[in-house]
Coordinates of C-alpha atoms and ligand atoms in Angstrom, one line a residue:
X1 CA 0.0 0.0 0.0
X2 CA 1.4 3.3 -1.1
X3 CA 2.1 6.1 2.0
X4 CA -1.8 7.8 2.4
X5 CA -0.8 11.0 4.4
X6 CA 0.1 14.1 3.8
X7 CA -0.8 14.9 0.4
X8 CA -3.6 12.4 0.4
X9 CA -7.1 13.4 -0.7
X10 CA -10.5 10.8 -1.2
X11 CA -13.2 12.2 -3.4
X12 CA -16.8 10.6 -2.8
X13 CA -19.9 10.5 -5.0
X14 CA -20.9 9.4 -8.2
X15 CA -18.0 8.5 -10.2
X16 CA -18.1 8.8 -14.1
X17 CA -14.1 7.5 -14.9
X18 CA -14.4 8.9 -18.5
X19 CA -14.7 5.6 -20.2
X20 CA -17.8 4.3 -21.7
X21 CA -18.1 2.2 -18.6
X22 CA -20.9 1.9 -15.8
X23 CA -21.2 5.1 -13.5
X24 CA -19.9 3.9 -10.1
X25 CA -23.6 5.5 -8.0
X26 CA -21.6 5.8 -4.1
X27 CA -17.9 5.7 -5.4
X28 CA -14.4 7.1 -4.2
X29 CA -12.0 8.4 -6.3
X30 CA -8.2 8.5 -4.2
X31 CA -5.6 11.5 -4.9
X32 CA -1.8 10.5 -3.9
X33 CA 0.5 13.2 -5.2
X34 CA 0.1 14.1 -8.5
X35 CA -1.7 10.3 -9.8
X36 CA -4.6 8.9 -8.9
X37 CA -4.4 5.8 -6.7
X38 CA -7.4 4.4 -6.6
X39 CA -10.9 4.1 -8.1
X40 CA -13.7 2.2 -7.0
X41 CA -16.8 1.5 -5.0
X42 CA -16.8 3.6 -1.9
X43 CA -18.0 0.5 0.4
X44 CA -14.2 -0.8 -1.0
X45 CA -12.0 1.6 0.2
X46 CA -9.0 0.3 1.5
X47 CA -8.6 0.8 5.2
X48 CA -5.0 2.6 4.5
X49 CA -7.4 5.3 3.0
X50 CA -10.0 5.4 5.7
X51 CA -7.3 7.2 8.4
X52 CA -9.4 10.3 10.1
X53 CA -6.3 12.4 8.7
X54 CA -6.9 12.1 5.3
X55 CA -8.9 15.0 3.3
X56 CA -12.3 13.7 2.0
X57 CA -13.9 16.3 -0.6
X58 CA -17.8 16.0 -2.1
X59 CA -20.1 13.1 -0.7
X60 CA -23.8 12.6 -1.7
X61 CA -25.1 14.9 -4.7
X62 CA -21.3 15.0 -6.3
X63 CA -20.3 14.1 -9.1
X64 CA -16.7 13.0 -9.6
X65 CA -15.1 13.1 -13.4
X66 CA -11.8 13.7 -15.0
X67 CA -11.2 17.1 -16.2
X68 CA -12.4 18.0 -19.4
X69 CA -10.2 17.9 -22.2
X70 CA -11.3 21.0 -24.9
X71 CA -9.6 19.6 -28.6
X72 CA -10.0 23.5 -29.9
X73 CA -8.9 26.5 -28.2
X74 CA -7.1 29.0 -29.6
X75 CA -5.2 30.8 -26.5
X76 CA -3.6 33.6 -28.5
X77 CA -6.4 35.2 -30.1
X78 CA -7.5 36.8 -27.5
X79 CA -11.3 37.1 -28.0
X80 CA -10.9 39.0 -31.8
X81 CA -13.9 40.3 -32.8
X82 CA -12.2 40.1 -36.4
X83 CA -9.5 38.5 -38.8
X84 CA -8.2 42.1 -39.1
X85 CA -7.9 42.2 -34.9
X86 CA -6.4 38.7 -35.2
X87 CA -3.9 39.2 -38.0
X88 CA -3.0 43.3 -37.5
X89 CA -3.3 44.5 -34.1
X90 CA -1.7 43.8 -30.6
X91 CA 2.0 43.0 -30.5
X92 CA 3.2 40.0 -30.1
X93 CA 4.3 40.8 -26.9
X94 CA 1.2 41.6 -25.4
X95 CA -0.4 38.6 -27.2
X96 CA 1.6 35.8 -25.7
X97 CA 1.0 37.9 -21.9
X98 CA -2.6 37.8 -22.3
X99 CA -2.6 34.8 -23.4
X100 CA -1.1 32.8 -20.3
X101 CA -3.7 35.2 -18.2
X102 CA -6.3 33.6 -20.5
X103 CA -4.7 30.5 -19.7
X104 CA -6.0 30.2 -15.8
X105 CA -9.7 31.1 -17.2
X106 CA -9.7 28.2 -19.1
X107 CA -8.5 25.7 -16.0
X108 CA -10.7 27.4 -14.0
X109 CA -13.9 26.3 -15.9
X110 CA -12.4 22.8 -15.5
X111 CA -10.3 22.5 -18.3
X112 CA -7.3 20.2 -17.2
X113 CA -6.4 20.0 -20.7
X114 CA -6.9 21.5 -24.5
X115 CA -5.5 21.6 -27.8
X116 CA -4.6 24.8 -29.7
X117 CA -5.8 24.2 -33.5
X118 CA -4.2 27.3 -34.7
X119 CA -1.7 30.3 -32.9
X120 CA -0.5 33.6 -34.5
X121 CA 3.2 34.0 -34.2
X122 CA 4.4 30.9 -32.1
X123 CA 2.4 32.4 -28.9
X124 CA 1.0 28.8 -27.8
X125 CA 4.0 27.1 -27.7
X126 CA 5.7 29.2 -25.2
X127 CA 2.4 29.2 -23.8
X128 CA 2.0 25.6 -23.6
X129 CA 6.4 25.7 -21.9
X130 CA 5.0 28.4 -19.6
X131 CA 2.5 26.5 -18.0
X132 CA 4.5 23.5 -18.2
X133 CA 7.2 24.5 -16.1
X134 CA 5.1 26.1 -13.5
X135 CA 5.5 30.0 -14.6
X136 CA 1.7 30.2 -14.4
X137 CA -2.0 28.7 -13.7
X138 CA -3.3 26.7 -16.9
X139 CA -4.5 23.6 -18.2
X140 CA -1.8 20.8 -20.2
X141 CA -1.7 22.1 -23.7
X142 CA -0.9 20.4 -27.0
X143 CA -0.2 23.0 -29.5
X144 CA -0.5 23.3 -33.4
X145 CA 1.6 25.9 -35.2
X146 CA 0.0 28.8 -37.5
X147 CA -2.2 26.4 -39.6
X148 CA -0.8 26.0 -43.4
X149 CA -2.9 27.5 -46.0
X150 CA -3.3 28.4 -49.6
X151 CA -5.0 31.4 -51.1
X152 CA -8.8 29.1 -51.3
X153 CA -8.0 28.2 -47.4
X154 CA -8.7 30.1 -44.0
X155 CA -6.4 32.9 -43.3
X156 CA -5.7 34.5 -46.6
X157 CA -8.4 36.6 -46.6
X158 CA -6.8 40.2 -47.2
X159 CA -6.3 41.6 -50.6
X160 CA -3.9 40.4 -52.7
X161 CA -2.1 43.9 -53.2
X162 CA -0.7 43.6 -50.0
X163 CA 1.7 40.9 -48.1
X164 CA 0.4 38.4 -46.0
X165 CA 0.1 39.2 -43.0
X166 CA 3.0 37.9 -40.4
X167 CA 0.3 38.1 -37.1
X168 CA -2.2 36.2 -39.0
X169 CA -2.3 32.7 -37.8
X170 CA -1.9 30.9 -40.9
X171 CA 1.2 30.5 -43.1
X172 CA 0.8 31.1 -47.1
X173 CA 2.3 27.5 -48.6
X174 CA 2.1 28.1 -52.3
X175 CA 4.1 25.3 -53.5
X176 CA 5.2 21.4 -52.5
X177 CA 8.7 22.5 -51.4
X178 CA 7.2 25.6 -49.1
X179 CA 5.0 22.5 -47.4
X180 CA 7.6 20.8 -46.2
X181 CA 9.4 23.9 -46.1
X182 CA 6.8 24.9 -43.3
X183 CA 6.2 21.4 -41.5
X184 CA 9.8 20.8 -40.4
X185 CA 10.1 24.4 -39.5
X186 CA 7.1 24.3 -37.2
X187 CA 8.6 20.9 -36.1
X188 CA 11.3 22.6 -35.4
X189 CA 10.4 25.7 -33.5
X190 CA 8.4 22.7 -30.9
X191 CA 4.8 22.4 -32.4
X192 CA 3.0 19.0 -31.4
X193 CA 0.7 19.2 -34.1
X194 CA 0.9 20.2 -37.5
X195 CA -2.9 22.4 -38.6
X196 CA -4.2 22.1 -42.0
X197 CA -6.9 24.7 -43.5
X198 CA -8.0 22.0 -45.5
X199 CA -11.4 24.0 -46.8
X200 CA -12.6 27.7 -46.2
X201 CA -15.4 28.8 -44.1
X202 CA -18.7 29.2 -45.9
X203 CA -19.2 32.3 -44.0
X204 CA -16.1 34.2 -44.5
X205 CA -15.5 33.5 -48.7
X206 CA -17.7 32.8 -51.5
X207 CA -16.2 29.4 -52.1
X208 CA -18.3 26.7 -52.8
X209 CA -18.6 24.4 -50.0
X210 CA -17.7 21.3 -52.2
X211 CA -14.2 22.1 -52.5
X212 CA -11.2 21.8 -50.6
X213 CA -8.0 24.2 -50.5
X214 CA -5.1 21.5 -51.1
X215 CA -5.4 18.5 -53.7
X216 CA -5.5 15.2 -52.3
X217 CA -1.8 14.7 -53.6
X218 CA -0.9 17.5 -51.2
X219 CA -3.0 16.3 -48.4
X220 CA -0.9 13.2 -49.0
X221 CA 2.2 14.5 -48.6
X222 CA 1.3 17.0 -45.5
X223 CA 0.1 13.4 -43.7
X224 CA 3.6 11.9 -44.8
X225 CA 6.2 14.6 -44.1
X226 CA 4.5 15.1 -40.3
X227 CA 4.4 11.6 -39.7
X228 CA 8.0 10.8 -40.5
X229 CA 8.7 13.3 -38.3
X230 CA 6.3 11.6 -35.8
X231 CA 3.9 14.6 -35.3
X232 CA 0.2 14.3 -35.5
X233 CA -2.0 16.3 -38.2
X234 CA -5.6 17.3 -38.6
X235 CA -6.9 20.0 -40.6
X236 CA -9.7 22.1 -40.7
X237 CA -12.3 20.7 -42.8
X238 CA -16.2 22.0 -43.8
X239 CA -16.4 20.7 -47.1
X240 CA -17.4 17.0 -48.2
X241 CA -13.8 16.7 -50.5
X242 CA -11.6 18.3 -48.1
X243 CA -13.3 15.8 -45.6
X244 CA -12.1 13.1 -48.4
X245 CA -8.7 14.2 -48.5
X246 CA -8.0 14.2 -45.3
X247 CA -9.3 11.2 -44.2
X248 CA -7.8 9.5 -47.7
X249 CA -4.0 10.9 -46.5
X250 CA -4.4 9.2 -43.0
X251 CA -4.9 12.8 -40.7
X252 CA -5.1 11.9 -36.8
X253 CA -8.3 13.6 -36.7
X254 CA -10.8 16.2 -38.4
X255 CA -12.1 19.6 -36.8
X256 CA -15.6 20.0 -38.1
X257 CA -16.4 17.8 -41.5
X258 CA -20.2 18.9 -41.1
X259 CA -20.6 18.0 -44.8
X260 CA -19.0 14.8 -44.2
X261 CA -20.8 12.0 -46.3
X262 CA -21.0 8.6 -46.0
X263 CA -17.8 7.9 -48.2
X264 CA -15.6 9.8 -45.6
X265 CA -17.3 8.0 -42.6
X266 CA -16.0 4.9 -44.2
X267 CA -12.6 6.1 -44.6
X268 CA -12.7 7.7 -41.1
X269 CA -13.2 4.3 -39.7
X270 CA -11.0 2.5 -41.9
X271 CA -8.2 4.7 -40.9
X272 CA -9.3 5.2 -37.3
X273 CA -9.6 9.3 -37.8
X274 CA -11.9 10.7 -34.8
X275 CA -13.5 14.5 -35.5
X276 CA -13.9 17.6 -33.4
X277 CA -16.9 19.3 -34.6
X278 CA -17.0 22.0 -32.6
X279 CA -20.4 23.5 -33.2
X280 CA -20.4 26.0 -29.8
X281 CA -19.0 28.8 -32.1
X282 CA -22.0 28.3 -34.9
X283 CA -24.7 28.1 -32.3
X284 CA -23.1 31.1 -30.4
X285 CA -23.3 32.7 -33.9
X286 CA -27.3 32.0 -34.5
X287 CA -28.3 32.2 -30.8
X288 CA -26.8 36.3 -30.9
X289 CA -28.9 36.8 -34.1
X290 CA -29.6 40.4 -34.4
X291 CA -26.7 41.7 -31.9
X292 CA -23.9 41.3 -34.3
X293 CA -23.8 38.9 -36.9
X294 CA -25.3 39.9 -40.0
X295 CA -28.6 37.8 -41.5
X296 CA -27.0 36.4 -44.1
X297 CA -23.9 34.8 -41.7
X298 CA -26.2 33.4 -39.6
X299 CA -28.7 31.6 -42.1
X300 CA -25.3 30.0 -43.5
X301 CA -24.3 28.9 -40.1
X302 CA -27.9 27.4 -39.5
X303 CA -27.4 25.5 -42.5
X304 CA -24.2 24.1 -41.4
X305 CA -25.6 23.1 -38.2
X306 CA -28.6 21.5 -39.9
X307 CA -26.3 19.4 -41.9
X308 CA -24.0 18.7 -39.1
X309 CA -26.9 17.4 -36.9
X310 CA -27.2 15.0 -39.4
X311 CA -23.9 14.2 -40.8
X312 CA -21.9 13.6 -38.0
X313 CA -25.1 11.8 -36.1
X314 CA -24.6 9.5 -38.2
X315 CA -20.9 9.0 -38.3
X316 CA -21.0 8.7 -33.9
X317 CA -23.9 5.8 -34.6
X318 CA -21.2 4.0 -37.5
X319 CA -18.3 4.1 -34.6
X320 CA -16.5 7.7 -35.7
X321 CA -14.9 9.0 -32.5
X322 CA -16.3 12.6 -31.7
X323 CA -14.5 15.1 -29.7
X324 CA -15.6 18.2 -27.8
X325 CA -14.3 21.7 -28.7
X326 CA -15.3 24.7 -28.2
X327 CA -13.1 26.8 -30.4
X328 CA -12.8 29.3 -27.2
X329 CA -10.8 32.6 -27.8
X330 CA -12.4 34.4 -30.6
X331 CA -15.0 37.3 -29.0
X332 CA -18.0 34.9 -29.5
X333 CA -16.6 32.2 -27.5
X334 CA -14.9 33.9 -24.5
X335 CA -12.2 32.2 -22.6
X336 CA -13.7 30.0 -19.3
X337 CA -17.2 30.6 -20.6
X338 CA -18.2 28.3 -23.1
X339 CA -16.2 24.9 -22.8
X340 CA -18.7 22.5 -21.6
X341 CA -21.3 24.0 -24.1
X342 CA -20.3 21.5 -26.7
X343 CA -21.4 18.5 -24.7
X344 CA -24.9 20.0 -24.5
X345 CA -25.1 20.6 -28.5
X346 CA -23.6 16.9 -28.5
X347 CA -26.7 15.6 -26.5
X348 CA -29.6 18.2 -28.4
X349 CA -28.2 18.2 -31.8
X350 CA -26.3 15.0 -32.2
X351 CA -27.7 12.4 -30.4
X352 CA -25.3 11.5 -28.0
X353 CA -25.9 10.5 -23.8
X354 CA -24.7 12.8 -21.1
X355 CA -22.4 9.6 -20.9
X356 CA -21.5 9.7 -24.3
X357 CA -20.7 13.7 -24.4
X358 CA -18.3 13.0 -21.6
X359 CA -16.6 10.6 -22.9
X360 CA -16.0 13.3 -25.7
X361 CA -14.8 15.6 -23.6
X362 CA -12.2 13.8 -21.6
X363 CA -11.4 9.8 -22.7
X364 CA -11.8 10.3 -26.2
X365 CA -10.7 13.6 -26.8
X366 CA -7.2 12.7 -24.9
X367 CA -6.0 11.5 -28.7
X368 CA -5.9 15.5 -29.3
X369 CA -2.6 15.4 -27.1
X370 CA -0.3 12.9 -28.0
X371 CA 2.3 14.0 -25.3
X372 CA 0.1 12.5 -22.6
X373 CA -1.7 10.1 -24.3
X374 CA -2.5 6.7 -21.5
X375 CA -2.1 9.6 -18.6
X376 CA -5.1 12.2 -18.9
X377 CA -8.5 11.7 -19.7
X378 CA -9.7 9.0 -17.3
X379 CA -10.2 8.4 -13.5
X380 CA -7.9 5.5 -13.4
X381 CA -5.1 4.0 -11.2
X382 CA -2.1 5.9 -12.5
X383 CA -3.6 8.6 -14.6
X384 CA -2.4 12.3 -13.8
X385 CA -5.1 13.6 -11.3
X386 CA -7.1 15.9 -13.1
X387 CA -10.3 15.8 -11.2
X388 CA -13.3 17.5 -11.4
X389 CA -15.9 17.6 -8.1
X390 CA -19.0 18.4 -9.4
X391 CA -22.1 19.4 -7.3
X392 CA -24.7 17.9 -8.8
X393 CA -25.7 15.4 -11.3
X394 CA -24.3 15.8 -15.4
X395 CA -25.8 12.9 -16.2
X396 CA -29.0 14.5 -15.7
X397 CA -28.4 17.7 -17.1
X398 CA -25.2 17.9 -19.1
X399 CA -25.8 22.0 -18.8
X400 CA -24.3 21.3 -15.4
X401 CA -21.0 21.2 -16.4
X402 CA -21.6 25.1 -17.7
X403 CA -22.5 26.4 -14.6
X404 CA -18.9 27.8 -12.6
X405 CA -20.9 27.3 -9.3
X406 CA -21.5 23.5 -9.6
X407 CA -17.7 23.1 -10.4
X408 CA -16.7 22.4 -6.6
X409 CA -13.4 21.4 -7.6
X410 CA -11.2 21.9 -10.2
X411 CA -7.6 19.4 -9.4
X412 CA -4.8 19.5 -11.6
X413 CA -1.7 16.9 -11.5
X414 CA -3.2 16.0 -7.6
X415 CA -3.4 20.2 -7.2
X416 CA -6.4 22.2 -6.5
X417 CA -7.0 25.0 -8.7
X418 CA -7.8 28.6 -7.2
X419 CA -11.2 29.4 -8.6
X420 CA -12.0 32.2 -6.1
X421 CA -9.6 34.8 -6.2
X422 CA -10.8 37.5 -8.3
X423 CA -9.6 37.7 -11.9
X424 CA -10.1 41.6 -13.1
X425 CA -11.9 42.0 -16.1
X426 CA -10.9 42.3 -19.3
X427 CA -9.8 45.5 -20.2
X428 CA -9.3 46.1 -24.1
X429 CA -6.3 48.4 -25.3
X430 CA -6.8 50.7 -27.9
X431 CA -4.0 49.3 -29.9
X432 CA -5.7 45.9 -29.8
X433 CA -8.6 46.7 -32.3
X434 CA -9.4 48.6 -35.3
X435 CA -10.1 52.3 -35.1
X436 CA -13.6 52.9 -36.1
X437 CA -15.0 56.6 -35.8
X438 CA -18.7 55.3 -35.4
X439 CA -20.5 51.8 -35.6
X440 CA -22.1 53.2 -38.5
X441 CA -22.9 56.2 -40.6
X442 CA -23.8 59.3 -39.5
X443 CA -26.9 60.1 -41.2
X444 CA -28.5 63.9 -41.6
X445 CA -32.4 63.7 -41.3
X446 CA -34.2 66.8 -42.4
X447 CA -37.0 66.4 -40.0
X448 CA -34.8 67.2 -37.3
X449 CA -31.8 69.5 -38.7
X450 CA -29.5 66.5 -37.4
X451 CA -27.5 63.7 -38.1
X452 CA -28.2 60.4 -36.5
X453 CA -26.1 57.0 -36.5
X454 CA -27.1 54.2 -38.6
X455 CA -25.6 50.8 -39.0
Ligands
LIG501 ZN1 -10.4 27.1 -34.7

């Protein structure tokens, strides 16, 4: 029996161990160090664990769960409201500060763990190094680079009389040599992942949604020059053929694929390919019609969900591993806010259990950091303890999970996470935005003698 003092903690309650695997109704999750060190019926708790000096946390009502695991953050873009924010504006000093700041939002919702899909400059590597070594308050990240693009992909969306843009957090490939060019330099400057824009969006370009941004020869040799340099790849993918591509080349997994068709479901599970739809930022879109988004955006993103809903429904029910993301860090999905949202759309919109959308957003998305893979992810002799004491019941209402006050406690690596001192709010510099003299036009009306604005 390992030593129980000291830094010993017993969580009690119902235990949901992140697998696909029986809730444990009264169970006891043990906390030695930074591992966990034992799981099981409470009734079965060794005697060496039973000692009147060892912390017990939660009891009836709790829930206990690993942390969740978010497979698409982006920590550096600090809540844009715009490309133009994203790719222009705020050095890159400032960037990389906020972002570790941003960092301790995101553990405090409960987020042991996340995946940056996409950085500008290198910002969540050292991010990522930071965090790791202890400098500051944040959840385990795997990071991708700035995601490779061509002129059809995401990214490239400013006019071609100017130069790419070097805050912009996508890299311009325009030939086979500047692909591998760009892989073994992102390789090199410590990426875990290498980020494909693999399609556009629908709601940024005109491009048709059938189309993809690489051909599948370049998909091909993306896939291969990252994996002999034994780095994952996925790629951001809306259309149906960059879906094909992908999943043809042998990417690790597939961020969104809401066209996908029944073609790249085969080839997903013939390849073992899992996907992150990450629908939180398109519902956050339609649900804040009328504030900000313009009609025609959100009709477009209604569509995608519509198809998603049925699309990737059916690729869960064929055996395609889904993962939860919640694409947190652009101004519609706020850092610490929005996280466990994508387990509820899981639930509505595709399908899944409460079980299932769980297992999302911890077990199954745990392939979206291949550093830790076998240590995060699951309540399980050995694994890192990331815990989560919840107050209440998630199998009953996966909106639980939202709600900061039923998060009792958040425990990282066997540590529990401040959630109560005050974090100031966010305060936006003027050189982090465009300068805009008015939110519209300033109109004169004759009636009156006086202008007025309009949007
Ligand atoms: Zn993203």
């Amino acid at each position: 029996m390992t030593n129980t003092t000291g830094d010993t903690t017993v969580l009690r309650g119902q235990v949901l161990d992140g697998t696909l695997g029986s809730p444990i109704a009264d169970g006891a999750v043990v906390v030695s160090g930074e591992r966990i060190a034992w799981v099981g019926d409470a009734a079965r708790l060794p005697d060496a664990y039973r000692s009147p000096g060892i912390r017990v946390l939660g009891g009836p009502g709790h829930t206990v769960m690993p942390g969740l695991i978010d497979g698409h953050i982006h920590i550096s873009f600090g809540e844009a409201r715009s490309e133009e924010e994203l790719a222009l504006y705020t050095p890159v000093e400032y960037r990389a500060i906020r972002a570790v700041w941003n960092a301790r939002k995101v553990l405090r919702a409960g987020v042991t763990s996340a995946f940056d899909a996409a950085t500008t400059y290198n910002v969540a590597a050292s991010v990522r190094d930071a965090i790791e070594a202890g400098m500051f308050e944040g959840p385990r990240l795997a990071v991708a680079g700035r995601q490779l693009t061509t002129h059809q992909g995401l990214e490239d969306s400013f006019p071609s009389s100017m130069q790419f843009p070097p805050g912009q957090a996508g890299v311009l490939v325009r030939s086979r040599d500047e692909i591998v060019e760009a892989i073994r330099l992102q390789v090199k400057d410590g990426v875990d992942v290498i980020k494909v824009s693999g399609s556009s969006d629908s709601a940024i370009t005109d491009e048709p949604l059938d189309s993809a941004a690489f051909t599948a020869e370049e998909f091909q040799l993306i896939a291969q020059e990252t994996h002999r340099l034994q780095r994952k790849c996925t790629v951001h993918a809306r259309s149906r053929e960059s879906v094909l591509h992908a999943a043809r080349a042998g990417f690790d997994w597939i961020m969104h694929a809401s066209y996908i068709d029944d073609e790249g479901i085969e080839l997903c599970l013939k390849n073992r390919i899992g996907i992150t739809p990450t629908l939180t930022l398109l519902a956050n879109i339609v649900d804040s019609a009328g504030e900000s988004a313009g009609a025609s955006i959100i009709d477009v993103f209604k569509a995608e969900m519509d198809a998603a809903a049925e699309n990737l429904g059916r690729a869960y029910r064929a055996g395609v591993p889904l993962v939860c993301g919640s694409e947190s860090g652009w101004s519609l999905v706020p850092y610490g806010q929005w996280h466990a949202k994508e387990l509820e759309i899981f639930v509505k919109l595709l399908g899944l259990t409460p079980l299932q959308a769980i297992h999302a957003a911890t077990d199954a998305a745990s392939r979206c950091l291949p550093r830790w893979s076998g240590r995060i992810g699951r309540l399980q002799e050995n694994y890192l303890a990331d815990v989560l004491l919840v107050s209440g019941d998630p199998l009953q209402d996966i909106r639980t999970l939202q709600d900061p006050q039923r998060i009792a406690t958040v425990m990282k690596g066997g540590r529990i996470v401040d959630t109560t001192t005050p974090i100031p709010p966010r305060r936006v510099w003027p050189y982090e935005k465009h300068r805009t003299f008015l939110p519209g036009t300033f109109h004169y009306n004759r009636e009156t003698r006086s202008g007025e604005v309009k949007p």
